[in-house]
Every structure is written in structure tokens, then in C-alpha cells.
PDB file of C-alpha atoms in Angstrom:
ATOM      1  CA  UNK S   1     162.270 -14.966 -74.377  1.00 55.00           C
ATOM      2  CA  UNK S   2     160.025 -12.835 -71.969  1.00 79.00           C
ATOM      3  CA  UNK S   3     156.888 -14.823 -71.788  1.00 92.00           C
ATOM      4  CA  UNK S   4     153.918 -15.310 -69.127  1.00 96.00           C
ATOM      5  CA  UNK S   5     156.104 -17.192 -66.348  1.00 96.00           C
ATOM      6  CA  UNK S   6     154.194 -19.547 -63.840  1.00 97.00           C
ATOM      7  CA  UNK S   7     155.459 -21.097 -60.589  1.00 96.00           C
ATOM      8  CA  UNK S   8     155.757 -23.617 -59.376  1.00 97.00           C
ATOM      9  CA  UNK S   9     155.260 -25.653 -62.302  1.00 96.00           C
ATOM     10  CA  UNK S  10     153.753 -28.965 -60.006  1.00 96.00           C
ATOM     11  CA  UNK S  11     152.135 -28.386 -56.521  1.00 97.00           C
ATOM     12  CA  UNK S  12     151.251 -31.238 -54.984  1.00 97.00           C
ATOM     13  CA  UNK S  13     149.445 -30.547 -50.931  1.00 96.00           C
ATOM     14  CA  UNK S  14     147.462 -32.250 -48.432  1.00 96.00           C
ATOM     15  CA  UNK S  15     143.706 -31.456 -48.521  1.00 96.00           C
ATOM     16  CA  UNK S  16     143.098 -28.824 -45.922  1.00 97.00           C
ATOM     17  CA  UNK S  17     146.446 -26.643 -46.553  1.00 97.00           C
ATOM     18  CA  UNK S  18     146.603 -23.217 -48.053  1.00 97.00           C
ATOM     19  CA  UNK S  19     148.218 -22.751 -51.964  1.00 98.00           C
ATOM     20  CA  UNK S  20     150.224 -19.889 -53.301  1.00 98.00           C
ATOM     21  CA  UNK S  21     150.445 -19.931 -57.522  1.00 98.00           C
ATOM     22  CA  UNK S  22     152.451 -17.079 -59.090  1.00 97.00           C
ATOM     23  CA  UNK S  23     152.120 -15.587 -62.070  1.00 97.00           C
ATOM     24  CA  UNK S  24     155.062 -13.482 -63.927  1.00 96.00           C
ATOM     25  CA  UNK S  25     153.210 -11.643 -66.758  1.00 95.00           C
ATOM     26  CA  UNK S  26     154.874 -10.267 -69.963  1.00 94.00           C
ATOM     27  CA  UNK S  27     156.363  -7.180 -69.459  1.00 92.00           C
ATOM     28  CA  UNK S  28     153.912  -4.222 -70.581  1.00 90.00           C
ATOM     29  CA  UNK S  29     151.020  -6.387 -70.539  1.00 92.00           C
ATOM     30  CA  UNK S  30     148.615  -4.433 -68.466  1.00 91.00           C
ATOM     31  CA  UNK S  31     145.823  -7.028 -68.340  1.00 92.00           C
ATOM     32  CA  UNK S  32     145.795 -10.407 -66.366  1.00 94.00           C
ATOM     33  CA  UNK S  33     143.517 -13.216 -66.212  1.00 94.00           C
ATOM     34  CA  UNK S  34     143.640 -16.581 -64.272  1.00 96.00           C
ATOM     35  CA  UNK S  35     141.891 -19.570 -65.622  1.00 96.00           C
ATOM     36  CA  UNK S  36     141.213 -23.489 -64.333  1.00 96.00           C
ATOM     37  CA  UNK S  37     141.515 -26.173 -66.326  1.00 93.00           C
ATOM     38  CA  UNK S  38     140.330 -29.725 -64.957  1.00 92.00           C
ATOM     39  CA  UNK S  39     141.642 -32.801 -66.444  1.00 86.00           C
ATOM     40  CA  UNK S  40     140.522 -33.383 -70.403  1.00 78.00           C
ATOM     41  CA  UNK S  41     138.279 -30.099 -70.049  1.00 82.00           C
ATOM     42  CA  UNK S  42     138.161 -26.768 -71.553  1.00 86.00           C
ATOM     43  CA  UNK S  43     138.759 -23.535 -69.648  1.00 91.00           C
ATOM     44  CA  UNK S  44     137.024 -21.838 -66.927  1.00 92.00           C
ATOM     45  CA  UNK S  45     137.615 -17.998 -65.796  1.00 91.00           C
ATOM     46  CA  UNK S  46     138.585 -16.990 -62.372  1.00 95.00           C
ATOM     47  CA  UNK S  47     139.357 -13.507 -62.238  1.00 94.00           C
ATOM     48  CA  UNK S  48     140.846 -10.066 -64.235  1.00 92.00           C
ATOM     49  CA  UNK S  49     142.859  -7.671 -63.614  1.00 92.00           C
ATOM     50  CA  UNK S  50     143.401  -4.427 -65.736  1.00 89.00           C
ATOM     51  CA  UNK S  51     145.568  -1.901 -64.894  1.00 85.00           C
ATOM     52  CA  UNK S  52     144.805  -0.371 -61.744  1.00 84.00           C
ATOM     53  CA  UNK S  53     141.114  -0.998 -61.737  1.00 87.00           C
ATOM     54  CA  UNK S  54     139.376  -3.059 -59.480  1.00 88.00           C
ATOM     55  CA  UNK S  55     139.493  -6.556 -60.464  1.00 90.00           C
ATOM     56  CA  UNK S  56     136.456  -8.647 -61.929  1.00 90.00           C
ATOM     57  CA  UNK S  57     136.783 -11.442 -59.058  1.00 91.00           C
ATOM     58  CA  UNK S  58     132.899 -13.035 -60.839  1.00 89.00           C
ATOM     59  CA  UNK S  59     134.927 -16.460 -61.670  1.00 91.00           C
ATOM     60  CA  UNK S  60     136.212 -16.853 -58.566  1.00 95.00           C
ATOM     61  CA  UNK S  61     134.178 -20.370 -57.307  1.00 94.00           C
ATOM     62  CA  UNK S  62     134.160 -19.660 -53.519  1.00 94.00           C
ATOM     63  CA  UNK S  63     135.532 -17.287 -50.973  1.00 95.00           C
ATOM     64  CA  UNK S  64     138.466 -20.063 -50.327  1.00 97.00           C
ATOM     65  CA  UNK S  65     139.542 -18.553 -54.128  1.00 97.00           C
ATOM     66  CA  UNK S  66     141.914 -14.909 -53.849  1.00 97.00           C
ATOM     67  CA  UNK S  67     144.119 -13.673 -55.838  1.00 96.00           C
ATOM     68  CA  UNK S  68     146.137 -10.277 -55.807  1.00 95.00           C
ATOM     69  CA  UNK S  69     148.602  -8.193 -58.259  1.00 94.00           C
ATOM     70  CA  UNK S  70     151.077  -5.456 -57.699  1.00 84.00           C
ATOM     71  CA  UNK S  71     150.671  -3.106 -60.271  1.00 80.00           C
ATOM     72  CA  UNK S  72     151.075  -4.332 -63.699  1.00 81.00           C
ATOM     73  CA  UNK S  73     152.931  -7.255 -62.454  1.00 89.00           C
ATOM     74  CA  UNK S  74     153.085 -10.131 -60.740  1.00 95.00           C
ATOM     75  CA  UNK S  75     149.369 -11.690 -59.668  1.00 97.00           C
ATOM     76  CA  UNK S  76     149.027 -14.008 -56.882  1.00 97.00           C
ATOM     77  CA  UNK S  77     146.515 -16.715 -56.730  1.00 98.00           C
ATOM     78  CA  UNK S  78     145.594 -18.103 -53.416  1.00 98.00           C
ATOM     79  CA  UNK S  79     143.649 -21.186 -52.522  1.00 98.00           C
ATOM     80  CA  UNK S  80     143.012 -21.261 -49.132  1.00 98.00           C
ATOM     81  CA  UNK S  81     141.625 -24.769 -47.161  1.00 97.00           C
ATOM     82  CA  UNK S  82     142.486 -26.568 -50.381  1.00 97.00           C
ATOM     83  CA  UNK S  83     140.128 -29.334 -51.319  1.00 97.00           C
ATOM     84  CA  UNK S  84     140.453 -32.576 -53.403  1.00 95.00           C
ATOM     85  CA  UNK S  85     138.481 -30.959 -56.409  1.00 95.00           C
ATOM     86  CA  UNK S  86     140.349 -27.400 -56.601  1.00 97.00           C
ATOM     87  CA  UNK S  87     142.772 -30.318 -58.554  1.00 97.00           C
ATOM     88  CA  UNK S  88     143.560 -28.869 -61.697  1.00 97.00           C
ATOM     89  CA  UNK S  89     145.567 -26.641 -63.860  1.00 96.00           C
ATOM     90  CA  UNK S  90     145.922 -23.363 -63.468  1.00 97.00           C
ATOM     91  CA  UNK S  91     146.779 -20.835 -66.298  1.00 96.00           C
ATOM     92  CA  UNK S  92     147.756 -17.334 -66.238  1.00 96.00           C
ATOM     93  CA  UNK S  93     147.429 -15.926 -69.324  1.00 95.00           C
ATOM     94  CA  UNK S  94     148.456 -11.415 -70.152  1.00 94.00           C
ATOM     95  CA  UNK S  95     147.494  -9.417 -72.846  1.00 91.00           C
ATOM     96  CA  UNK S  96     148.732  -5.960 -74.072  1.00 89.00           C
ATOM     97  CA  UNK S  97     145.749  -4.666 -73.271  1.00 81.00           C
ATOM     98  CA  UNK S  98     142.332  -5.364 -72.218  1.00 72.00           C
ATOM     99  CA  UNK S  99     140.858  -4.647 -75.423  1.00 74.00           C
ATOM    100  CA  UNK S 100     138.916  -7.107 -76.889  1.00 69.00           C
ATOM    101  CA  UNK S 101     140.772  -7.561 -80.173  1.00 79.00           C
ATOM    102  CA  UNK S 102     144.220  -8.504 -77.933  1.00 84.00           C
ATOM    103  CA  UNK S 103     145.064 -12.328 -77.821  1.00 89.00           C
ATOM    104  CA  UNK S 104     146.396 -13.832 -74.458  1.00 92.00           C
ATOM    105  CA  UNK S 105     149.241 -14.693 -74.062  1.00 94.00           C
ATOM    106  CA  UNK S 106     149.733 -18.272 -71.603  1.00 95.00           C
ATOM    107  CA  UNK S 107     152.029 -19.650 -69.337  1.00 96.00           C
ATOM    108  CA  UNK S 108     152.667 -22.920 -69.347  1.00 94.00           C
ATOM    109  CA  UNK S 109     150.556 -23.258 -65.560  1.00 95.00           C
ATOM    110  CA  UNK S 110     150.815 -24.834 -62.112  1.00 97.00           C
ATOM    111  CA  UNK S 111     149.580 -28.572 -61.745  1.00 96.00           C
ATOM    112  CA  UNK S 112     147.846 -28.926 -58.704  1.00 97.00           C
ATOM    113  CA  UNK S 113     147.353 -32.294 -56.999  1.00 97.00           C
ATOM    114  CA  UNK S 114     145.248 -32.158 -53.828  1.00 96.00           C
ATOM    115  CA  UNK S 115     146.353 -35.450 -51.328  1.00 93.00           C
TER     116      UNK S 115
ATOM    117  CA  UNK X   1     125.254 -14.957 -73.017  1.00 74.00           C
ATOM    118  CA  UNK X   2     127.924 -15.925 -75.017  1.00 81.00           C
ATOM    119  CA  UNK X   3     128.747 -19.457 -75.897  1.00 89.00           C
ATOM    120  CA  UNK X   4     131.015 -21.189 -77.839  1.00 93.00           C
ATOM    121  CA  UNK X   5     130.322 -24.977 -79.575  1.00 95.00           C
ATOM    122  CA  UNK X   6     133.378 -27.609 -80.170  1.00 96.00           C
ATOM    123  CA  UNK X   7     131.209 -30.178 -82.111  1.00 96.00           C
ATOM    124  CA  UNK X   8     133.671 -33.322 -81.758  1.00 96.00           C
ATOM    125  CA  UNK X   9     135.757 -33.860 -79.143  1.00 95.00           C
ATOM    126  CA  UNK X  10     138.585 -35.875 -81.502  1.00 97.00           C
ATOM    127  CA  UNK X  11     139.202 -35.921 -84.940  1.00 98.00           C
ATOM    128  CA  UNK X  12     141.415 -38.132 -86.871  1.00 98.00           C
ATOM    129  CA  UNK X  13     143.155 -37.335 -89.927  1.00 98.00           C
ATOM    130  CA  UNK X  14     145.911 -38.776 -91.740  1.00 98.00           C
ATOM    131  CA  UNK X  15     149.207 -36.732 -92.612  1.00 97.00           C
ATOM    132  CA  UNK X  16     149.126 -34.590 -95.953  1.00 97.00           C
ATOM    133  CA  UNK X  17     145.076 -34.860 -96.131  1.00 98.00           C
ATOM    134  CA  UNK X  18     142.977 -31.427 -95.505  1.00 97.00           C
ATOM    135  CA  UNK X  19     141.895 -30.803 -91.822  1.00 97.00           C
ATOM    136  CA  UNK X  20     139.018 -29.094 -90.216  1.00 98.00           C
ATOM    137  CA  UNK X  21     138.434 -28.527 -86.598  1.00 98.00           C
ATOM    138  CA  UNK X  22     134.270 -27.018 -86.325  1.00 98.00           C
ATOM    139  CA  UNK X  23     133.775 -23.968 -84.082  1.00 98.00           C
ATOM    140  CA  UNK X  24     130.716 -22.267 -84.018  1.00 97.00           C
ATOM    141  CA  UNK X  25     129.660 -19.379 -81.425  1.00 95.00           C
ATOM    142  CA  UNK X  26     126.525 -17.065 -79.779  1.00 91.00           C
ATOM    143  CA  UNK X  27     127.513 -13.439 -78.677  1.00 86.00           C
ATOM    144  CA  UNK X  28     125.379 -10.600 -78.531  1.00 82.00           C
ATOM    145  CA  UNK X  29     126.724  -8.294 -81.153  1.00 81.00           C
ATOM    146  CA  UNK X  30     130.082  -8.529 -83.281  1.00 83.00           C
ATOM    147  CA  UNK X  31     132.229 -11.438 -82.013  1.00 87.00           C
ATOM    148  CA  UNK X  32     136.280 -11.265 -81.862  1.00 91.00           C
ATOM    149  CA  UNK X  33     137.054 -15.043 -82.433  1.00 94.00           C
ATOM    150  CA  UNK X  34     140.119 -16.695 -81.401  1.00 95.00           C
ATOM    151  CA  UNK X  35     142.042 -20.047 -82.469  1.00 97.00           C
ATOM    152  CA  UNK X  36     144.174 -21.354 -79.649  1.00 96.00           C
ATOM    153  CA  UNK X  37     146.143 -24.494 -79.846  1.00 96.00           C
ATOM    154  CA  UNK X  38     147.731 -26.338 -76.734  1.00 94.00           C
ATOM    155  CA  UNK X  39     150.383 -29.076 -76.615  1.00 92.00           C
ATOM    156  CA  UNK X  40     150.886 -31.881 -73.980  1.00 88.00           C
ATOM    157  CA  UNK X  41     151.846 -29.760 -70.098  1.00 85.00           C
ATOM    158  CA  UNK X  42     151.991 -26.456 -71.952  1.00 88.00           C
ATOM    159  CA  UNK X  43     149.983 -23.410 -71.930  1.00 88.00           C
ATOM    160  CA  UNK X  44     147.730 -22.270 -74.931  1.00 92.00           C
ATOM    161  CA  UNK X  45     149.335 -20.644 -78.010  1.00 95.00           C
ATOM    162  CA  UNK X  46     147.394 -18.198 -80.242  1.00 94.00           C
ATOM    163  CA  UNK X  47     146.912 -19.434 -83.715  1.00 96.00           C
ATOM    164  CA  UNK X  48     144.689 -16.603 -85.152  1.00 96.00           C
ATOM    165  CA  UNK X  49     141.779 -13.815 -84.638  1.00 94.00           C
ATOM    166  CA  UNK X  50     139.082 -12.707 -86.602  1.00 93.00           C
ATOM    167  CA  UNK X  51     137.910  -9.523 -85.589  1.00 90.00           C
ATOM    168  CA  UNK X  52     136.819  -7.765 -89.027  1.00 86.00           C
ATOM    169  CA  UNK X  53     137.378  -7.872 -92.661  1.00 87.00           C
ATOM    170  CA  UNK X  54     138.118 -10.513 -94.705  1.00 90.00           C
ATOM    171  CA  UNK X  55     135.995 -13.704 -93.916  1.00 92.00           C
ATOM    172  CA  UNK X  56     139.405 -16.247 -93.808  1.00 95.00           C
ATOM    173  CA  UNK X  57     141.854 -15.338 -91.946  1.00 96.00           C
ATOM    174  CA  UNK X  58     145.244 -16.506 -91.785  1.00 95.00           C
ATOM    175  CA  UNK X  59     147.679 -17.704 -88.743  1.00 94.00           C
ATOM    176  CA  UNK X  60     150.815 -19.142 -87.642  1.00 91.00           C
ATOM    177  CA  UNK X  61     151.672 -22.586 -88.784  1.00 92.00           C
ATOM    178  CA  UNK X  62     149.901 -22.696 -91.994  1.00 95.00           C
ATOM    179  CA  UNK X  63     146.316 -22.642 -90.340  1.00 97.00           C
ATOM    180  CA  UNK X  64     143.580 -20.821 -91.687  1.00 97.00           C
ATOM    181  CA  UNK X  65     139.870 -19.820 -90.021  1.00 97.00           C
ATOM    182  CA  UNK X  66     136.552 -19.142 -92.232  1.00 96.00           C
ATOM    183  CA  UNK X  67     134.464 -16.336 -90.157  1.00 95.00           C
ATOM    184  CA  UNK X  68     130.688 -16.995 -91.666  1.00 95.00           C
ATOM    185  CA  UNK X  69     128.150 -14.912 -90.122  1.00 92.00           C
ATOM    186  CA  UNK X  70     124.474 -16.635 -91.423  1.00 93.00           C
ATOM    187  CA  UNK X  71     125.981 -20.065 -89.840  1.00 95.00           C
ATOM    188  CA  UNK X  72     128.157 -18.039 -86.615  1.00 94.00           C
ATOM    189  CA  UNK X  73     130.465 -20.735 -87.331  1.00 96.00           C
ATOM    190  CA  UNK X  74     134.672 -20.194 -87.088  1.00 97.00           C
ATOM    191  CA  UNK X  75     136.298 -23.510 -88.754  1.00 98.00           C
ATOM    192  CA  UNK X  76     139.658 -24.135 -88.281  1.00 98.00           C
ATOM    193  CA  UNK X  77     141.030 -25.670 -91.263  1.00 98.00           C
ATOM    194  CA  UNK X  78     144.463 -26.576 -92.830  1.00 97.00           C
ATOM    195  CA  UNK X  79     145.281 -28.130 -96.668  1.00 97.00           C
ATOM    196  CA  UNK X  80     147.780 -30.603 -95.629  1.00 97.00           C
ATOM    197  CA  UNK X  81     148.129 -31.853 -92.164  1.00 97.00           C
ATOM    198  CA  UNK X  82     151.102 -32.783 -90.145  1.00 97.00           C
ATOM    199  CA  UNK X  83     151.719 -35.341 -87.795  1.00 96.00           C
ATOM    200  CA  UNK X  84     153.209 -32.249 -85.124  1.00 95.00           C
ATOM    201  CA  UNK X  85     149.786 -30.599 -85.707  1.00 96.00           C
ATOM    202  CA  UNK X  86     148.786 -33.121 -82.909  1.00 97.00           C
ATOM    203  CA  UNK X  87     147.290 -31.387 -79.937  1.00 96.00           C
ATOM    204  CA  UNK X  88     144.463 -29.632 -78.095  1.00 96.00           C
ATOM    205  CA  UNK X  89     142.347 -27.071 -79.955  1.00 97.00           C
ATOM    206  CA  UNK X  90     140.556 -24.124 -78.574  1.00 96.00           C
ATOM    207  CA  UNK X  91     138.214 -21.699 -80.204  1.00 96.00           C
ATOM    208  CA  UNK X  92     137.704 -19.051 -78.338  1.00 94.00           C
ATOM    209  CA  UNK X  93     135.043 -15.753 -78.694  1.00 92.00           C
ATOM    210  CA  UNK X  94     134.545 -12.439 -77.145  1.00 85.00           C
ATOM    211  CA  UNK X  95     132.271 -10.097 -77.162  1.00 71.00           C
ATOM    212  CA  UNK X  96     133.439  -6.512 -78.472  1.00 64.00           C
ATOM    213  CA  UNK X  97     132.073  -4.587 -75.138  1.00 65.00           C
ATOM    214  CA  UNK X  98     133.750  -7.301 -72.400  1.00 67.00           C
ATOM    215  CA  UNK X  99     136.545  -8.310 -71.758  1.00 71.00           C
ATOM    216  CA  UNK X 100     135.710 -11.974 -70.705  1.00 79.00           C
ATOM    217  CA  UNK X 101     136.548 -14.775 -73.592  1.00 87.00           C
ATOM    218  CA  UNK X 102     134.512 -17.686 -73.463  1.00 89.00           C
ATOM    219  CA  UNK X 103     136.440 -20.921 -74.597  1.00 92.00           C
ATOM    220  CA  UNK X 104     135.220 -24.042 -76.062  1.00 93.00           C
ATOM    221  CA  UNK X 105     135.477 -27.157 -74.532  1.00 93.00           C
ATOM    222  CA  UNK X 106     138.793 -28.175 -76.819  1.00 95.00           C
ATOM    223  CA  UNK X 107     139.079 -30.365 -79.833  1.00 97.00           C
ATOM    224  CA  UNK X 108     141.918 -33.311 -79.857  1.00 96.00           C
ATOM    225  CA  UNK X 109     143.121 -33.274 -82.850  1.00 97.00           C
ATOM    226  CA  UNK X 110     145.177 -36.804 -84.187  1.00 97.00           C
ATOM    227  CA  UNK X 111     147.522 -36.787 -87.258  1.00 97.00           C
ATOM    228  CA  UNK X 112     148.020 -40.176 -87.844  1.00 96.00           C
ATOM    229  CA  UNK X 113     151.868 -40.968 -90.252  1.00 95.00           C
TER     230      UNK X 113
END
């Protein structure tokens, strides 16, 4: 089946290095979000993308946080100087559209262990 | 601001009794409400939505929601448990002019055999 795809699955770095997470949404889905979970929490928004609009970056936590997306398809999220607490999940999630009645559809994540 | 409430973080129920899993929200105008569930290294799944009509709503896996507006609450419940309805539950709202969904803190959810 064609759903959300996320890679790598585990990530495991040194403190200090740079992190690349991909994100594979379902085909046609023109919106795109990226969330964080930490360990035994709920979620917390990083950033949207819709279409070709400009993307609403207000979750990212710190100018170490970027992410990018080609189109309406893959999305990039890099961590940049990677630090012991950016240690978490991280889910993509698409939706059909980015109307408010649409549910997201999630990939399974990357598991990110900083050293 | 919106806001969403997860009352307990764990309840325990035993297999074939009735569950309930308590949600209740704050948005500024009429909420879209969500029901996600998520199993052990797996990404959420949608259960159900509530975005108008009828007050219960009905999902995947034999769940069911209650919207009530005086209490802004959004209970997940189910008649008869299972011991695979084990997992992570997420109630989720959004506002009808954003596009941002706010998420509860999660529910853990035991069915005990």
C-alpha cells in the first residue's frame, strides 16, 4: 500500500553532527506536516507545508531546525548541530488537503538517538 | 488558543467490559475533533472525526466518539473491549479557520485477558 513513508526508520549520531529525516508522503496529498514526539509524550508541531505556499515554519524550536519539500512531495527535515535533547521521534504525517476536516495520515517515523 | 485535555494518562479495563478514554477541548469557534490511536514503534492511525452532525460518531474498529458541546468534551468509548485495543490514544482538535491540530498528551490504554 502507498502510505506516508519515513527514512531511516532509527538514526542514531554523535551530538554535534548534522541529521537528514525524509519523508515520502501519500501520493496526491498536497499538505505536509512534521511533528516531535519525546519519549511517553504527546505531539508537538514543527512545520507545514501546503501546496506551493510558503510554509508555516512557527513550530520549528530553533534555527538548528529546517526542513524543505519539492513540490507536493518529498519534505526534508534537517537538524543541524544535533543536540542530546533533539532525541525523539519524528513523524511525518500528509493529508489530502489542508482543509480542516482532512485526517493525517502518519508514517511510522525516524527514532533519533543523540550520543 | 486551542487546547486539548487527556484526563488520565492510563486506564485499565478488562476484556469484553465497556471502555472510555475522556477527551475534552478549548477552540475558538466550531472544533473538528479527531481520535487517533498509536501502537508500539508505529505512527498514529485515524480512528474517527467529528466535524458536524450527529453528536456520536462512528470509526474503524468498533470505536465510537460522543461530541457534547455544553461539556466541550469528545469521549472515546467502545461496548466491549479487546485485549489488541492496547495502545496509545490521541484526541486531537482543530480549529475550522487553521490548519494546525493540537493533540493531547495521549492516553495508554490496558486491556487486561
Amino acid at each position: 500500500g502507498a502510505g506516508v513513508s519515513q527514512s531511516p526508520s532509527n538514526k542514531v549520531t554523535e551530538k554535534g553532527k548534522d541529521v537528514e529525516l525524509r519523508c515520502d508522503p501519500i501520493s496526491g496529498h498536497t499538505a505536509l506536516y512534521w511533528y516531535r514526539q519525546r519519549l511517553g509524550q504527546g505531539l508537538e508541531f514543527l512545520i507545514y507545508f501546503q501546496g506551493n505556499s510558503a510554509p508555516d515554519k512557527s513550530g520549528l524550536p530553533s534555527d538548528r531546525f529546517s526542513a524543505e519539500r519539492t513540490g507536493e512531495s518529498v519534505s526534508t527535515l534537517t537538524i543541524q548541530r544535533t543536540q542530546q535533547e533533539d532525541s525523539a521521534v519524528y513523524l511525518c504525517a500528509s493529508s489530502l488537503t489542508g482543509q480542516t476536516n482532512q485526517p493525517q495520515h502518519f508514517g511510522d517515523g525516524t527514532r533519533l538517538s543523540i550520543l | 488558543a486551542q487546547s486539548v485535555a487527556q484526563p488520565e494518562d492510563q486506564v485499565n479495563v478488562a476484556e469484553g467490559n465497556p471502555l472510555t478514554v475522556k477527551c475534552t477541548y478549548s477552540v475558538s469557534g466550531n472544533p473538528y475533533l479527531f481520535w487517533y490511536v498509536q501502537y508500539p514503534n508505529r505512527g498514529l492511525q485515524f480512528l474517527l472525526k467529528y466535524i458536524t452532525g450527529d453528536n456520536l460518531v462512528k470509526g474503524s474498529y468498533g470505536f465510537e466518539a460522543e461530541f457534547n458541546k455544553s461539556q466541550t468534551s469528545f469521549h472515546l468509548k467502545k461496548p466491549s473491549a479487546l485485549v489488541s485495543d492496547s495502545a496509545l490514544y490521541f484526541c486531537a482538535v482543530r480549529d475550522y479557520r487553521g490548519f494546525k491540530t493540537i493533540f493531547g498528551a495521549g492516553t495508554r490504554l490496558f486491556v487486561k485477558a
